[in-house]
JSON list of C-alpha atoms in Angstrom, two decimals:
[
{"chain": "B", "resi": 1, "resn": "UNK", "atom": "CA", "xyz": [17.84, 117.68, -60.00]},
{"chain": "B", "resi": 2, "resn": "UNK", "atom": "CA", "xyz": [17.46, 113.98, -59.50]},
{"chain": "B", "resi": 3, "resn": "UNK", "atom": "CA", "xyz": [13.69, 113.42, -58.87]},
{"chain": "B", "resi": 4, "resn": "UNK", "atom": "CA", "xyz": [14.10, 110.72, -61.49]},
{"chain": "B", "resi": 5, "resn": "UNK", "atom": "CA", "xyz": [16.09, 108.95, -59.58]},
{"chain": "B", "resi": 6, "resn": "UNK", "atom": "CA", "xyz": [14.26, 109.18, -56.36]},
{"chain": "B", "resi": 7, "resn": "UNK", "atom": "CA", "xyz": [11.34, 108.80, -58.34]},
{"chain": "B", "resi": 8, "resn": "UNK", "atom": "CA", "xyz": [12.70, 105.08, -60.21]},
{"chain": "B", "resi": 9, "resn": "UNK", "atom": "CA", "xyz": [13.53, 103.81, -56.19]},
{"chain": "B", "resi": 10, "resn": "UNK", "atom": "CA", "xyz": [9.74, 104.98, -54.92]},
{"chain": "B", "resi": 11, "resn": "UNK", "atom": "CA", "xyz": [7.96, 102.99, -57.80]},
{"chain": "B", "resi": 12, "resn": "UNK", "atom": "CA", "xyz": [10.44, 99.85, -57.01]},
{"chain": "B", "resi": 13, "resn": "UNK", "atom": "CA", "xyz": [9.07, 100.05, -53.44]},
{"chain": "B", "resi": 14, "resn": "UNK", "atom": "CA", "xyz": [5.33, 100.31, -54.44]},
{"chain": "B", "resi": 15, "resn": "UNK", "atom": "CA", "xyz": [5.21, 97.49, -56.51]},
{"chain": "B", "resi": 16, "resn": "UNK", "atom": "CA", "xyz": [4.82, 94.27, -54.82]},
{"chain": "B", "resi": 17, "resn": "UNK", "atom": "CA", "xyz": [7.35, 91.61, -55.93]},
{"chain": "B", "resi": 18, "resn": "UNK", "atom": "CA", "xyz": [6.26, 88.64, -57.47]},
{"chain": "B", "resi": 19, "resn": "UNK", "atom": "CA", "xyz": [8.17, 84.81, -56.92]},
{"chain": "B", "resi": 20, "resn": "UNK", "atom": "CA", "xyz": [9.99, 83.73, -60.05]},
{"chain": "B", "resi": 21, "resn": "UNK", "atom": "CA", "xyz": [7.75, 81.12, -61.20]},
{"chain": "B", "resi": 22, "resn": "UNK", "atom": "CA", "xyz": [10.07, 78.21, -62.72]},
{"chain": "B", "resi": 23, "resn": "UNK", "atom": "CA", "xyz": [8.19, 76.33, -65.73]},
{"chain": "B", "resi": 24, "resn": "UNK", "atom": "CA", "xyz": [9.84, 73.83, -67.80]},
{"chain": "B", "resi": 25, "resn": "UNK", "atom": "CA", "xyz": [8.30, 73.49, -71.20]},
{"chain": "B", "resi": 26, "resn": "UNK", "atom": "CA", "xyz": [10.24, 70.97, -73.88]},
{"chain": "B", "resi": 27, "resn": "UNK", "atom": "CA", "xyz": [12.56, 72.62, -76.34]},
{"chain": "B", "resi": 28, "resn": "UNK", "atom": "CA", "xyz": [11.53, 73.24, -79.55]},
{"chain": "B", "resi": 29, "resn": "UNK", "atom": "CA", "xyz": [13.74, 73.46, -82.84]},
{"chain": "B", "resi": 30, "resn": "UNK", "atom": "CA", "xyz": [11.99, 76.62, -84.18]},
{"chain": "B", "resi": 31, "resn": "UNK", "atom": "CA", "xyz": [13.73, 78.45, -81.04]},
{"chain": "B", "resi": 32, "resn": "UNK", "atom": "CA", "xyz": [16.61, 79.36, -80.56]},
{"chain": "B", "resi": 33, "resn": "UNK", "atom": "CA", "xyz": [16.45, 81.34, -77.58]},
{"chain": "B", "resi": 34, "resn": "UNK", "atom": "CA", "xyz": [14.58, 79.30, -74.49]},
{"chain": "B", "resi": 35, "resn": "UNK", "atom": "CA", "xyz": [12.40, 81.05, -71.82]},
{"chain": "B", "resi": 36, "resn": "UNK", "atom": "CA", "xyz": [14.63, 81.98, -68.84]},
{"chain": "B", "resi": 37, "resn": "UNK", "atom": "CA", "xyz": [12.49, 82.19, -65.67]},
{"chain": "B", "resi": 38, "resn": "UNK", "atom": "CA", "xyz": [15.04, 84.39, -63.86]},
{"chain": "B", "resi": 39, "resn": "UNK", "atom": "CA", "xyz": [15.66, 86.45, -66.66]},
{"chain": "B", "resi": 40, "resn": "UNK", "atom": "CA", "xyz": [12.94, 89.61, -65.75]},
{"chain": "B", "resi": 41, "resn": "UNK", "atom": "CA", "xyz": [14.44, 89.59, -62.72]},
{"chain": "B", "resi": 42, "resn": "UNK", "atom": "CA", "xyz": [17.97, 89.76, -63.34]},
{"chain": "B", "resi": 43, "resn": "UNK", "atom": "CA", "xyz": [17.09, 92.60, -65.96]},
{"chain": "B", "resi": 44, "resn": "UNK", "atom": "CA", "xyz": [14.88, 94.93, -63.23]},
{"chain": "B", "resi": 45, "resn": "UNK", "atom": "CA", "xyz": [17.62, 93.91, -60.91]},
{"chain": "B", "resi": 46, "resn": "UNK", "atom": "CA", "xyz": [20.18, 95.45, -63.54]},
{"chain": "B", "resi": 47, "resn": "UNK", "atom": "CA", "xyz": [17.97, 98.39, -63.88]},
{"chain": "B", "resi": 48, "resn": "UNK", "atom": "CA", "xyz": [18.06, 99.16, -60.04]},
{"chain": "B", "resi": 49, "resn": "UNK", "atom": "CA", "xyz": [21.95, 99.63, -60.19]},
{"chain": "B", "resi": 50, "resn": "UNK", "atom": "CA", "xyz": [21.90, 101.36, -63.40]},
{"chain": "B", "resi": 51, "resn": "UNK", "atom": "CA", "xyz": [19.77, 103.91, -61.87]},
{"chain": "B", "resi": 52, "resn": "UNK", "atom": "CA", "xyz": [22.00, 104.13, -58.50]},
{"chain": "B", "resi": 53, "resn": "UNK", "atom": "CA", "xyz": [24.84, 104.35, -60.40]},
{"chain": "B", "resi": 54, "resn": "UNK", "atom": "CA", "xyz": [23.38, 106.96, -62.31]},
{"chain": "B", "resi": 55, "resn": "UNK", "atom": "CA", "xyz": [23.20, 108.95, -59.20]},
{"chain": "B", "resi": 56, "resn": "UNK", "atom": "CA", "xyz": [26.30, 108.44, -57.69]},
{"chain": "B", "resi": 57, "resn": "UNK", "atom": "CA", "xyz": [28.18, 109.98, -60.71]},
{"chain": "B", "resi": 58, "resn": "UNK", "atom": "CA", "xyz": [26.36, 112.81, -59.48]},
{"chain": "B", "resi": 59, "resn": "UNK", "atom": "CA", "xyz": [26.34, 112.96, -56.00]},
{"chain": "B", "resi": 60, "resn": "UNK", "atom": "CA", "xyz": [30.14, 111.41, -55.60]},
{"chain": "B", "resi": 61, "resn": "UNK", "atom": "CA", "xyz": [31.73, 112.75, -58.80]},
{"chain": "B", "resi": 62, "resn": "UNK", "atom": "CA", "xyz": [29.90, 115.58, -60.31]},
{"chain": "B", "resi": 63, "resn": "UNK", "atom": "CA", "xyz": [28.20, 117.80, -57.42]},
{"chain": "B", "resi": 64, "resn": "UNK", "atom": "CA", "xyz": [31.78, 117.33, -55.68]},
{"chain": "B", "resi": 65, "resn": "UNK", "atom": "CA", "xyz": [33.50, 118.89, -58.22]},
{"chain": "B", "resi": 66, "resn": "UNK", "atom": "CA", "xyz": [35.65, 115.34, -58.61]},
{"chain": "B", "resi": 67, "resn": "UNK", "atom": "CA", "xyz": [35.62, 115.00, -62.89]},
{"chain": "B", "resi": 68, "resn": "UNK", "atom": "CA", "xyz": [38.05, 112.47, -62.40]},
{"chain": "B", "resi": 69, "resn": "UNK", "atom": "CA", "xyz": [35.86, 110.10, -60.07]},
{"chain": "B", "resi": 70, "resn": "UNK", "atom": "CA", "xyz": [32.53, 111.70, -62.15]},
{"chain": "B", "resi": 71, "resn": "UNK", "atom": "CA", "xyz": [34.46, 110.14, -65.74]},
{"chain": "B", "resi": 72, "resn": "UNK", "atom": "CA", "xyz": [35.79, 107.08, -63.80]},
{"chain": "B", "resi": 73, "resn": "UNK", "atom": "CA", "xyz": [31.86, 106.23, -62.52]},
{"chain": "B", "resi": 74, "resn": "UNK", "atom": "CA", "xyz": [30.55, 107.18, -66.31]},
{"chain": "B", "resi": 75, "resn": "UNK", "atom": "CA", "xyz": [32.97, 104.91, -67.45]},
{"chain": "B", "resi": 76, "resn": "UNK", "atom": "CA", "xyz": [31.61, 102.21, -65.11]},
{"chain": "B", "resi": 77, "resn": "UNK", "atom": "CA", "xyz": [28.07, 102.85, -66.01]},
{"chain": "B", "resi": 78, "resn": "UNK", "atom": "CA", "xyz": [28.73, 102.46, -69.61]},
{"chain": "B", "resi": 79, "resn": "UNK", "atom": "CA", "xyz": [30.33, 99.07, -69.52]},
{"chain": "B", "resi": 80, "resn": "UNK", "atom": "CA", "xyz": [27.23, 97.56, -67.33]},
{"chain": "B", "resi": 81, "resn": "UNK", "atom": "CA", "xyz": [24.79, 99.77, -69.51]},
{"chain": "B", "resi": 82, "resn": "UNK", "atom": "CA", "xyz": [26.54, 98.12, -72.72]},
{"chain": "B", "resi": 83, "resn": "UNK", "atom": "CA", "xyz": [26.30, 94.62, -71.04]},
{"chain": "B", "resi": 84, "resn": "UNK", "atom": "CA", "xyz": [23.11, 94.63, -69.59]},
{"chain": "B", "resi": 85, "resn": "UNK", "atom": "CA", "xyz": [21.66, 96.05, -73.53]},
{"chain": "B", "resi": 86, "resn": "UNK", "atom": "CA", "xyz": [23.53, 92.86, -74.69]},
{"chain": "B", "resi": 87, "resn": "UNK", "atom": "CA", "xyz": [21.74, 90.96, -72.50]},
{"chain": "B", "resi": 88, "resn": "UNK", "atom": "CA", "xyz": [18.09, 92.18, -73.01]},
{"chain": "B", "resi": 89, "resn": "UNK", "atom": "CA", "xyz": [19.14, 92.22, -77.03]},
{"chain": "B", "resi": 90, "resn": "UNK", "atom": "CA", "xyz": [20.33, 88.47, -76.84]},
{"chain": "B", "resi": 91, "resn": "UNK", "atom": "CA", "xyz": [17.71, 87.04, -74.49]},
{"chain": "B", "resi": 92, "resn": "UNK", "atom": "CA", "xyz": [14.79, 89.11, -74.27]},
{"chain": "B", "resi": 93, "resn": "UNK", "atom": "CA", "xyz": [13.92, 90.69, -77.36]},
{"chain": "B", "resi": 94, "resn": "UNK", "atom": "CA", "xyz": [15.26, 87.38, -79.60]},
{"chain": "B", "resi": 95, "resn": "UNK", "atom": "CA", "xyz": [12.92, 85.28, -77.42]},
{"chain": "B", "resi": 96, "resn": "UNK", "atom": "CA", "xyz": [9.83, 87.55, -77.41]},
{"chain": "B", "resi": 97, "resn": "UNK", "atom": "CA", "xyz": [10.75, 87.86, -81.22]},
{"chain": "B", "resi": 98, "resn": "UNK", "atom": "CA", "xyz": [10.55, 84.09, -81.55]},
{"chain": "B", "resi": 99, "resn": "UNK", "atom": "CA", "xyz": [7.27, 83.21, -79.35]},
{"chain": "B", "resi": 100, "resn": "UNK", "atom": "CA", "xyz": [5.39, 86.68, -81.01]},
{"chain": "B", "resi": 101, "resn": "UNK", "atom": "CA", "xyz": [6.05, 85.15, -84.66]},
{"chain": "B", "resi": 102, "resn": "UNK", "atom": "CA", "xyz": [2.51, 84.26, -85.09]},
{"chain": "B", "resi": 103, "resn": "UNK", "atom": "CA", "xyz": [1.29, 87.45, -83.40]},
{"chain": "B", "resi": 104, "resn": "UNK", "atom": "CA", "xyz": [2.20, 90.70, -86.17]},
{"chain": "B", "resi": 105, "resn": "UNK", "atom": "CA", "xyz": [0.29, 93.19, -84.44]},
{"chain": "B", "resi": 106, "resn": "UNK", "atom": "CA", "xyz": [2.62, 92.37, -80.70]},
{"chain": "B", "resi": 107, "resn": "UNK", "atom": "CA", "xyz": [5.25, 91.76, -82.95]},
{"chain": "B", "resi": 108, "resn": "UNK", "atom": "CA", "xyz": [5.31, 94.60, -84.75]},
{"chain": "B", "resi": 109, "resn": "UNK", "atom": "CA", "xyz": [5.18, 96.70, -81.15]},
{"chain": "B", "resi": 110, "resn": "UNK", "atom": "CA", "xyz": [8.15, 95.08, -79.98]},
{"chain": "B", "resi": 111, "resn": "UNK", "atom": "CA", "xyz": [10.13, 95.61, -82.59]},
{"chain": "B", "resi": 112, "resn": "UNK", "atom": "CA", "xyz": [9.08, 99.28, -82.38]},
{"chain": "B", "resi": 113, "resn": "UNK", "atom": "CA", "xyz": [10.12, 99.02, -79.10]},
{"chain": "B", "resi": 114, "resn": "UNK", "atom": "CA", "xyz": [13.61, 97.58, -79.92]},
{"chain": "B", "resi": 115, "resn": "UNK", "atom": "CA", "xyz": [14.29, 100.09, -82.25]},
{"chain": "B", "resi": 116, "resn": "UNK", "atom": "CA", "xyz": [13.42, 102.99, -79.75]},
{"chain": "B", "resi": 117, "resn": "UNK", "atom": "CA", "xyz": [15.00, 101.16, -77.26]},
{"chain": "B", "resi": 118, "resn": "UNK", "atom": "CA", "xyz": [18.11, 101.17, -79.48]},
{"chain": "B", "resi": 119, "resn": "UNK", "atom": "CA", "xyz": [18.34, 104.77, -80.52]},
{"chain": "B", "resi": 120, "resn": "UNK", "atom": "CA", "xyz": [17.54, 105.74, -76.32]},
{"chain": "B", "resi": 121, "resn": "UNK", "atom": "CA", "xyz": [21.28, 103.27, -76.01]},
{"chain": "B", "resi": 122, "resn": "UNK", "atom": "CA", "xyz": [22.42, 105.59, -78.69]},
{"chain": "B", "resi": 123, "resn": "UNK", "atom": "CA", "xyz": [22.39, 108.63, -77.14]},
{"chain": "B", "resi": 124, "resn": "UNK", "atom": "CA", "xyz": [23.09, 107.30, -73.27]},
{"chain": "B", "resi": 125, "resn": "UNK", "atom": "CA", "xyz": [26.09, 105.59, -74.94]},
{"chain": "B", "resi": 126, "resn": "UNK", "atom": "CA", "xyz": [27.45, 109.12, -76.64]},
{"chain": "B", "resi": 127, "resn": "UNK", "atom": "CA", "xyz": [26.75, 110.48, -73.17]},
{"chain": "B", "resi": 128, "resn": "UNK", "atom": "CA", "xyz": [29.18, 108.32, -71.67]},
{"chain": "B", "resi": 129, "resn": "UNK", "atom": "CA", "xyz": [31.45, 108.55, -74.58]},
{"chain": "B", "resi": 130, "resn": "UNK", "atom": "CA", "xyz": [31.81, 112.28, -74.30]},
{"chain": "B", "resi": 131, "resn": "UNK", "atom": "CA", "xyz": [32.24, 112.81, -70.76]},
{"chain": "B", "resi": 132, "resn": "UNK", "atom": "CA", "xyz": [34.19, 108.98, -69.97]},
{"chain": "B", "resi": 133, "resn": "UNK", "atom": "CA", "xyz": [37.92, 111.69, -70.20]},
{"chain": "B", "resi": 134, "resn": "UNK", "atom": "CA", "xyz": [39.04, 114.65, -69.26]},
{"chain": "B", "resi": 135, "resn": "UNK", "atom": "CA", "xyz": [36.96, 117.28, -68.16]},
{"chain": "B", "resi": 136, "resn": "UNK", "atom": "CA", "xyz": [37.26, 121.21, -69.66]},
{"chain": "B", "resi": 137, "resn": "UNK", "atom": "CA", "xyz": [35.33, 124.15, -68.80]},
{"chain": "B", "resi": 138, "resn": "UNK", "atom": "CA", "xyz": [33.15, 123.58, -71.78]},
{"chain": "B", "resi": 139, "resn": "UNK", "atom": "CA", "xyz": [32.42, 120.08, -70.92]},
{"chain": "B", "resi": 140, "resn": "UNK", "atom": "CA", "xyz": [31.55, 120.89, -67.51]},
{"chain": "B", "resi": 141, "resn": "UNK", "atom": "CA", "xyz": [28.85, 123.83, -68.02]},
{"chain": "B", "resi": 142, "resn": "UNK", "atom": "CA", "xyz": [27.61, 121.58, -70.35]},
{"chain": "B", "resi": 143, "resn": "UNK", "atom": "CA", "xyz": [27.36, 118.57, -68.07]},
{"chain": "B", "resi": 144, "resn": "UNK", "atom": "CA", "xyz": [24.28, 119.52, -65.80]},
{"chain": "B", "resi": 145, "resn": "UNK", "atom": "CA", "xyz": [21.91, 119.54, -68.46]},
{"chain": "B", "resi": 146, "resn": "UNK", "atom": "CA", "xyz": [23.31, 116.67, -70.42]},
{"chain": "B", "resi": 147, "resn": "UNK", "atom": "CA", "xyz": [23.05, 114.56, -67.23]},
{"chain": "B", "resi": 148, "resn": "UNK", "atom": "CA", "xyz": [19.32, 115.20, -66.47]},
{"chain": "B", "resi": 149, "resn": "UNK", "atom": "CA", "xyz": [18.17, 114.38, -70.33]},
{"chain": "B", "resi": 150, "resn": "UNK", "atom": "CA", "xyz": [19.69, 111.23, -70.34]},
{"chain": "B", "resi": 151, "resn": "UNK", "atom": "CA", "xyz": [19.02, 110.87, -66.75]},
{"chain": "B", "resi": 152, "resn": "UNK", "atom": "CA", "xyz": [15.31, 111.61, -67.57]},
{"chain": "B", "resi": 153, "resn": "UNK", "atom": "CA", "xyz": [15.29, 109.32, -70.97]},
{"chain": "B", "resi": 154, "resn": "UNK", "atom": "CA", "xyz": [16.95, 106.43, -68.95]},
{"chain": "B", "resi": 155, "resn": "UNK", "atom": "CA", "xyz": [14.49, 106.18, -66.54]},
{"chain": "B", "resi": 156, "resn": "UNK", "atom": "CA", "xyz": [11.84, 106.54, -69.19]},
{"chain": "B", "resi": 157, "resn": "UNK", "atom": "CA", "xyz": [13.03, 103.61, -70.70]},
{"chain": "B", "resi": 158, "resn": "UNK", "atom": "CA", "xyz": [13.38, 101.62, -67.43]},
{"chain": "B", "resi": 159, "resn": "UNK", "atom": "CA", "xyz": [9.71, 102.26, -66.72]},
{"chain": "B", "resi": 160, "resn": "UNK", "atom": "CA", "xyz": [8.13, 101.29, -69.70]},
{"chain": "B", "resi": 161, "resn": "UNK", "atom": "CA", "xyz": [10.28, 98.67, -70.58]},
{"chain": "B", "resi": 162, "resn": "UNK", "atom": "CA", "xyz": [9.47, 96.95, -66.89]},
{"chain": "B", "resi": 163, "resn": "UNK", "atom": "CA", "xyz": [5.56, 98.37, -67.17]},
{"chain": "B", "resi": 164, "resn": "UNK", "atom": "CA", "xyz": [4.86, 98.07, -70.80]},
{"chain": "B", "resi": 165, "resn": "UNK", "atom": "CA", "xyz": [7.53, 95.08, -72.41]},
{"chain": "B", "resi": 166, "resn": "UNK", "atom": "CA", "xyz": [8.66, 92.81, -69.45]},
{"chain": "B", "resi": 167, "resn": "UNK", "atom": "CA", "xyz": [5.05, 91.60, -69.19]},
{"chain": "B", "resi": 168, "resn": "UNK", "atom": "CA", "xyz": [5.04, 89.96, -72.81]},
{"chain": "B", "resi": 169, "resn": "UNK", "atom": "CA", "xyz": [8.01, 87.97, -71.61]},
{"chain": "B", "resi": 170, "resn": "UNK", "atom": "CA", "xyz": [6.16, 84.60, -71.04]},
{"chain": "B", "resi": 171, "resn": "UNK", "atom": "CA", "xyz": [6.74, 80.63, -71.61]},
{"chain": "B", "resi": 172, "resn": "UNK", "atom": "CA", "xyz": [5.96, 79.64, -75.18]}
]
């Protein structure tokens, strides 16, 4: 039931880490978003308890039969879900935006990506939305499957967001 999550942890533990590289480049007016050298690994770092506190709504809420603690821990993830999107949205994708402006074909990716990206927030925030109260019989036999979709599309979006978009996140 929650391969995804052992599988997110695994991949984390394969990769090697690279040092944040600090770089200080002179601000220009046609930004208005300036490279952040920490900012990659704030965001994986954000991913990484996303993901654990993905499972734990399972494992300490759910598969115990607790709804309450299961809504109180989906309630959780959706605020740092919603604040770590604001984040990315804000920093990342702005700034990539910004230093791709010459380059439509990238561009044009990335903001393919964003709007994916968006509509994959979409439907982890109505997740949270619907199962954030009370729990009733319905809710709950619906519940296992609901979990492992978004479970499966979160960590889809983790992966290629940290494999696939991260990586155009340089210094102008």
């Amino acid at each position: 039931m929650l391969n995804f999550i052992g599988n997110y942890f695994k991949q984390k533990k394969d990769k090697k880490s690279k040092p944040a590289v600090v770089v200080s480049h002179p601000k220009s007016s046609q930004y208005t978003i300036n490279y952040d050298p920490h900012l990659i690994n704030e965001l994986e770092g954000d991913h990484g308890k996303l993901v654990e506190l993905y499972g734990q709504i399972w494992s300490e809420g759910f598969e115990k039969n607790d709804y309450a603690k299961t809504a109180s821990l989906i309630s959780q993830f959706k605020s740092d879900f919603q604040a770590h999107l604001l984040t990315e949205n804000v920093k990342f994708y702005v700034y990539l935006e910004q230093s791709l402006s010459k380059d439509k074909h990238n561009l044009e990716i990335v903001r393919e990506f964003r709007t994916d990206m968006n509509e994959i927030a979409n439907a982890v925030v109505k997740f949270c939305k619907k199962y954030s109260g009370n729990f009733n019989i319905a809710l709950i036999q619906q519940f296992k499957d609901d979990y492992a979709t978004v479970g499966e599309v979160l960590t889809r979006r983790v992966s290629l967001e940290e494999n696939s978009l991260y990586v155009l996140y340089q210094p102008h």
